[in-house]
Amino acid sequence: MSTKVLLDESEIPRQWYNIAADLPSPLQPPLGPGGKPISPDMLAPVFPMNLIEQEVTQQRWVDIPEEILEILYLWRPSPLYRAKRLEKALGTPARIYYKNEGVSPAGSHKPNTAVPQAWYNKQFGIKRLTTETGAGQWGCALAFACSLLGLECKVYMVKVSFEQKPFRRLMMEAWGGKCSASPSSETKAGRDVLARDPNCPGSLGIAISEAVEAAVTDSSGKTRYSLGSVLNHVMLHQTIIGLEAKKQLAKIGEKKVDVVTACAGGGSNFAGVAFPFVCDKIAGADIDIIPVEPSSCPTMTRGPFAYDHGDIACMTPLLPMHTLGHTFVPPAIHAGGLRYHGMAPLVSQTIVEGLVTPRAYHQLECYEAAVMWARTEGFISAPETSHAIACVIDEARKAKEEGKEKVILMNWSGHGLMDLVGYDKYFRGQLEDFPLPEDEMQKSLAAIKDLPKPRVAKTGKW
Amino acid sequence: MSTKVLLDESEIPRQWYNIAADLPSPLQPPLGPGGKPISPDMLAPVFPMNLIEQEVTQQRWVDIPEEILEILYLWRPSPLYRAKRLEKALGTPARIYYKNEGVSPAGSHKPNTAVPQAWYNKQFGIKRLTTETGAGQWGCALAFACSLLGLECKVYMVKVSFEQKPFRRLMMEAWGGKCSASPSSETKAGRDVLARDPNCPGSLGIAISEAVEAAVTDSSGKTRYSLGSVLNHVMLHQTIIGLEAKKQLAKIGEKKVDVVTACAGGGSNFAGVAFPFVCDKIAGADIDIIPVEPSSCPTMTRGPFAYDHGDIACMTPLLPMHTLGHTFVPPAIHAGGLRYHGMAPLVSQTIVEGLVTPRAYHQLECYEAAVMWARTEGFISAPETSHAIACVIDEARKAKEEGKEKVILMNWSGHGLMDLVGYDKYFRGQLEDFPLPEDEMQKSLAAIKDLPKPRVAKTGKW
């Protein structure tokens, strides 16, 4: 058995998988003002029509344009690894496999959707994309994609990250992206915030407002907004991960996968690896599919399935999703990409349907897992990714207890080379496990209780 | 034509290539006190005997132990890329290929030798390795290798880098390496320096002294020292790069390579890709083989071929090499890995023999090249690597002028994700081209003029 399984470029999946076509109950529509369903036309000032079509399509398979593949080939098909040293260290009979998405130029899975999004915008005649970013992973991915496709890229980066974590901003600039600290004086949304609080540290909600405003107010009509997770078309683009993994497992004769896991912030990294296996599960396969989140931001394990806004400023439509309420501010864990109050509607729907079983881990056990990973598998993991590793280690130990030769598949979503400060604090004993702020959560949940309710087909929590 | 050419693990080269067996004139021995050749036994307190044997072997092919390959498989065979977007941007008829060594867990080519060195030490019963590091690339690679092989790793990191560039230290610690700022109070060499100057910022020379002392004074006899470049066995281990490249080029039907280039600090990255092609050139092939260095540290293009010490403190034997004199302190360019006064004896010998043709570039043109690279090929390059990119771009433009379909091969030695501050300064116009400090150079050359002289077989510069 070799360490990794490669696919030639000729073996890359040439279609994305759209789980919307297979869900037992249909996805419910986003709702606009007055609780009315949003029509595709209403999204046209924000997104190009070809991506809006992807957002609402019920087609099971969507062709990947050749020009997109030409860029994805820079790092795709990504290698599938067998974590033999970790297996040995754990003494587990389980066979542990992981997709290495850290090999992309931006270092994570995010370019899998940044490239298609930039490409479809370009096809639609768009010259410039705007977006927001927290710690910077998504901003980097979009700047990279725009650079190779000749689009301008404007990123509003949460000011506290802009100041404390300059390196991802420098990556964006290396790719020619323009990055501003948000709140900025460039938009009305930003100026309003600054007028109230000139020292405001910013938030993802404010940055979203700025990025959307910058897109819709551009009088040339050549600017659109781009989002790195949550939406259906983002999940679609990421399924290339799981589709490749299936081919790679088949190539080495693995016929059955028992466990599939990945961390989930907005949901795209999890959906990417998991949805092709959820498809099998819908058809009857026996697979444990586990999205992993932080215990201090337990959107999937504690949040109800409800209609809620995607942003704190309530600029986005209402989406049917697991949510802690759009005013919920999670504790300052290092896995910034998992600090989101909501969850992609498609992922939420698979939870409601009982197809996937979310799990939560505390920060310290995730760092412990990541250190074990670095010292066995060699790669230094992003703090987000470490949540999936904690789950893999638990599942491998369980297989040992049960004496079962389970096959475990994980999405190793990105490297942690820009996130080393968290490791330093961990080694110095300066990290803690934040308790869930229960009162805050109840307050933010109360704030959405009068919003419209989604129907719940199978299991009801609301 | 695909974007990249992969090899399966079954296709990895299973022997390293030793150019010492093919050099027109034999390599001259290192000299010890009194100008006497160093015998292998004299190196035994510093290196394990199995590596000393590799250092002096004349055998053309050296088997790679299977257990070493098992670890190299984490990132090897590394992909060979065709730089199609760069070609298009330059409008060149040249076909540009590059090996991507940034895919290793440590992000550069350095683990190619760190893993074998750690493995051979372990085979010899060694429990602990010491080394020095400047900006930290080599320290990271050795910490990674020791981690996977269960050895302790102690790194003396130049204090100014330890304080200004904490991230590579954090990588070492993630792999369990122990890293101290040098000069430290842990060694006599360090304490002596601190007694004279408590605020000494450190230097590679001091750090080498500390690392060697820490190895040879360990009374258990279970500690040895490890060096990341310059020595023959390091060049040997890196040849896997060029050997893979040859297989990959053959796989896609490229029969003839016209230009091979890489940056050269101590010489191992250049030797790694180039020596298998130097072998062809010795046999009569027409190839331009170009090691690239900074104009402000022009070891190969301005330094004579002479016997000199590898370190400022004169603790190492005298080596026959191109050198600017061991007291030469280059200007503070960002490509820290290229700020070395000497050059590997094997690389130096190929220069003397007229087999390779060194070239020097200034810092600003290298950053300009690296930015063009990021915005066409997508990957952010280490500042050292950018020197090779500058050469590739010049050669591709030359091919355009000449209207020739040349094949250019470069070693992309590592990513620049830990070196983004240099890009930031470049974009802000805060970087400059340092002139070569001529007076300093003449002074440091004068200081070695009474040392023994190596014989020069073909061309004489000394």
CSV table of N, CA, C and O in Angstrom, one decimal, chain B residues 133-134 156-163 180-184 189-190 193-194 197-208 210 312 329 339:
chain,number,residue,atom,x,y,z
B,133,THR,N,20.4,27.3,12.2
B,133,THR,CA,19.5,27.8,11.2
B,133,THR,C,19.5,29.3,11.2
B,133,THR,O,19.7,29.9,12.2
B,134,GLY,N,19.4,29.9,10.0
B,134,GLY,CA,19.3,31.3,9.9
B,134,GLY,C,17.9,31.7,9.9
B,134,GLY,O,17.3,31.9,11.0
B,156,TYR,N,19.9,25.8,16.9
B,156,TYR,CA,20.4,27.1,17.3
B,156,TYR,C,20.1,28.1,16.2
B,156,TYR,O,20.6,28.0,15.1
B,157,MET,N,19.2,29.0,16.5
B,157,MET,CA,18.7,29.9,15.4
B,157,MET,C,19.2,31.3,15.7
B,157,MET,O,19.2,31.8,16.8
B,158,VAL,N,19.8,31.9,14.7
B,158,VAL,CA,20.4,33.2,14.8
B,158,VAL,C,19.4,34.2,15.5
B,158,VAL,O,18.3,34.3,15.1
B,159,LYS,N,19.9,34.8,16.6
B,159,LYS,CA,19.0,35.5,17.5
B,159,LYS,C,18.1,36.6,16.8
B,159,LYS,O,16.9,36.7,17.0
B,160,VAL,N,18.7,37.3,15.8
B,160,VAL,CA,17.9,38.3,15.2
B,160,VAL,C,16.8,37.7,14.4
B,160,VAL,O,15.7,38.3,14.4
B,161,SER,N,17.0,36.6,13.8
B,161,SER,CA,15.9,35.9,13.1
B,161,SER,C,14.9,35.3,14.1
B,161,SER,O,13.7,35.3,13.9
B,162,PHE,N,15.4,34.7,15.2
B,162,PHE,CA,14.6,34.1,16.2
B,162,PHE,C,13.6,35.2,16.7
B,162,PHE,O,12.4,34.8,17.0
B,163,GLU,N,14.1,36.4,16.9
B,163,GLU,CA,13.2,37.4,17.4
B,163,GLU,C,12.3,38.1,16.3
B,163,GLU,O,11.1,38.3,16.6
B,180,SER,N,16.7,27.4,20.2
B,180,SER,CA,17.2,28.4,21.1
B,180,SER,C,17.8,29.6,20.3
B,180,SER,O,18.3,29.3,19.2
B,181,ALA,N,17.7,30.8,20.8
B,181,ALA,CA,18.3,31.9,20.1
B,181,ALA,C,19.8,31.8,20.3
B,181,ALA,O,20.3,31.6,21.4
B,182,SER,N,20.5,32.0,19.2
B,182,SER,CA,22.0,32.0,19.3
B,182,SER,C,22.6,33.4,19.1
B,182,SER,O,22.2,34.0,18.2
B,183,PRO,N,23.5,33.8,19.9
B,183,PRO,CA,24.2,33.1,21.0
B,183,PRO,C,23.3,32.8,22.2
B,183,PRO,O,22.6,33.6,22.6
B,184,SER,N,23.5,31.6,22.7
B,184,SER,CA,22.8,31.1,23.9
B,184,SER,C,23.8,30.9,25.1
B,184,SER,O,25.0,30.9,24.8
B,189,ALA,N,30.8,28.3,23.5
B,189,ALA,CA,30.9,29.2,22.4
B,189,ALA,C,29.9,30.4,22.5
B,189,ALA,O,30.2,31.6,22.3
B,190,GLY,N,28.7,30.1,22.9
B,190,GLY,CA,27.6,31.1,23.1
B,190,GLY,C,27.9,32.0,24.3
B,190,GLY,O,27.8,33.2,24.2
B,193,VAL,N,30.7,34.5,23.6
B,193,VAL,CA,30.2,35.7,22.8
B,193,VAL,C,29.4,36.6,23.6
B,193,VAL,O,29.6,37.8,23.6
B,194,LEU,N,28.5,36.0,24.5
B,194,LEU,CA,27.6,36.9,25.3
B,194,LEU,C,28.5,37.7,26.3
B,194,LEU,O,28.1,38.8,26.7
B,197,ASP,N,29.7,40.5,24.4
B,197,ASP,CA,28.6,41.4,23.9
B,197,ASP,C,27.3,40.8,24.2
B,197,ASP,O,26.7,40.0,23.5
B,198,PRO,N,26.7,41.2,25.4
B,198,PRO,CA,25.4,40.6,25.8
B,198,PRO,C,24.3,40.8,24.8
B,198,PRO,O,23.3,40.1,24.8
B,199,ASN,N,24.4,41.8,24.0
B,199,ASN,CA,23.4,42.1,23.0
B,199,ASN,C,23.6,41.6,21.6
B,199,ASN,O,23.0,42.1,20.6
B,200,CYS,N,24.6,40.8,21.5
B,200,CYS,CA,25.0,40.3,20.1
B,200,CYS,C,23.8,39.7,19.4
B,200,CYS,O,23.1,38.9,20.0
B,201,PRO,N,23.5,40.2,18.2
B,201,PRO,CA,22.4,39.7,17.4
B,201,PRO,C,22.6,38.3,16.8
B,201,PRO,O,21.6,37.7,16.3
B,202,GLY,N,23.8,37.7,17.0
B,202,GLY,CA,24.0,36.4,16.5
B,202,GLY,C,24.4,36.4,15.0
B,202,GLY,O,24.3,37.4,14.3
B,203,SER,N,25.0,35.2,14.6
B,203,SER,CA,25.3,35.1,13.2
B,203,SER,C,25.3,33.6,12.9
B,203,SER,O,25.3,32.8,13.8
B,204,LEU,N,25.3,33.2,11.6
B,204,LEU,CA,25.3,31.8,11.3
B,204,LEU,C,26.6,31.1,11.8
B,204,LEU,O,26.6,30.0,12.2
B,205,GLY,N,27.7,31.9,11.7
B,205,GLY,CA,28.9,31.4,12.2
B,205,GLY,C,28.9,31.0,13.7
B,205,GLY,O,29.4,29.9,14.1
B,206,ILE,N,28.3,31.9,14.5
B,206,ILE,CA,28.2,31.6,15.9
B,206,ILE,C,27.3,30.4,16.1
B,206,ILE,O,27.6,29.5,16.9
B,207,ALA,N,26.2,30.4,15.4
B,207,ALA,CA,25.2,29.3,15.6
B,207,ALA,C,25.8,27.9,15.2
B,207,ALA,O,25.5,26.9,15.9
B,208,ILE,N,26.6,27.9,14.1
B,208,ILE,CA,27.3,26.6,13.8
B,208,ILE,C,28.2,26.2,14.9
B,208,ILE,O,28.2,25.0,15.3
B,210,GLU,N,27.9,26.8,18.1
B,210,GLU,CA,27.1,26.3,19.2
B,210,GLU,C,26.6,24.9,18.9
B,210,GLU,O,26.6,24.0,19.7
B,312,ILE,N,32.5,31.5,10.0
B,312,ILE,CA,33.2,32.7,10.4
B,312,ILE,C,34.2,32.4,11.5
B,312,ILE,O,35.3,32.9,11.6
B,329,VAL,N,30.4,39.6,5.2
B,329,VAL,CA,29.0,39.7,5.6
B,329,VAL,C,28.1,40.4,4.5
B,329,VAL,O,28.3,41.6,4.3
B,339,ARG,N,22.5,34.1,1.4
B,339,ARG,CA,23.6,35.0,2.0
B,339,ARG,C,24.7,34.2,2.6
B,339,ARG,O,24.9,34.1,3.8
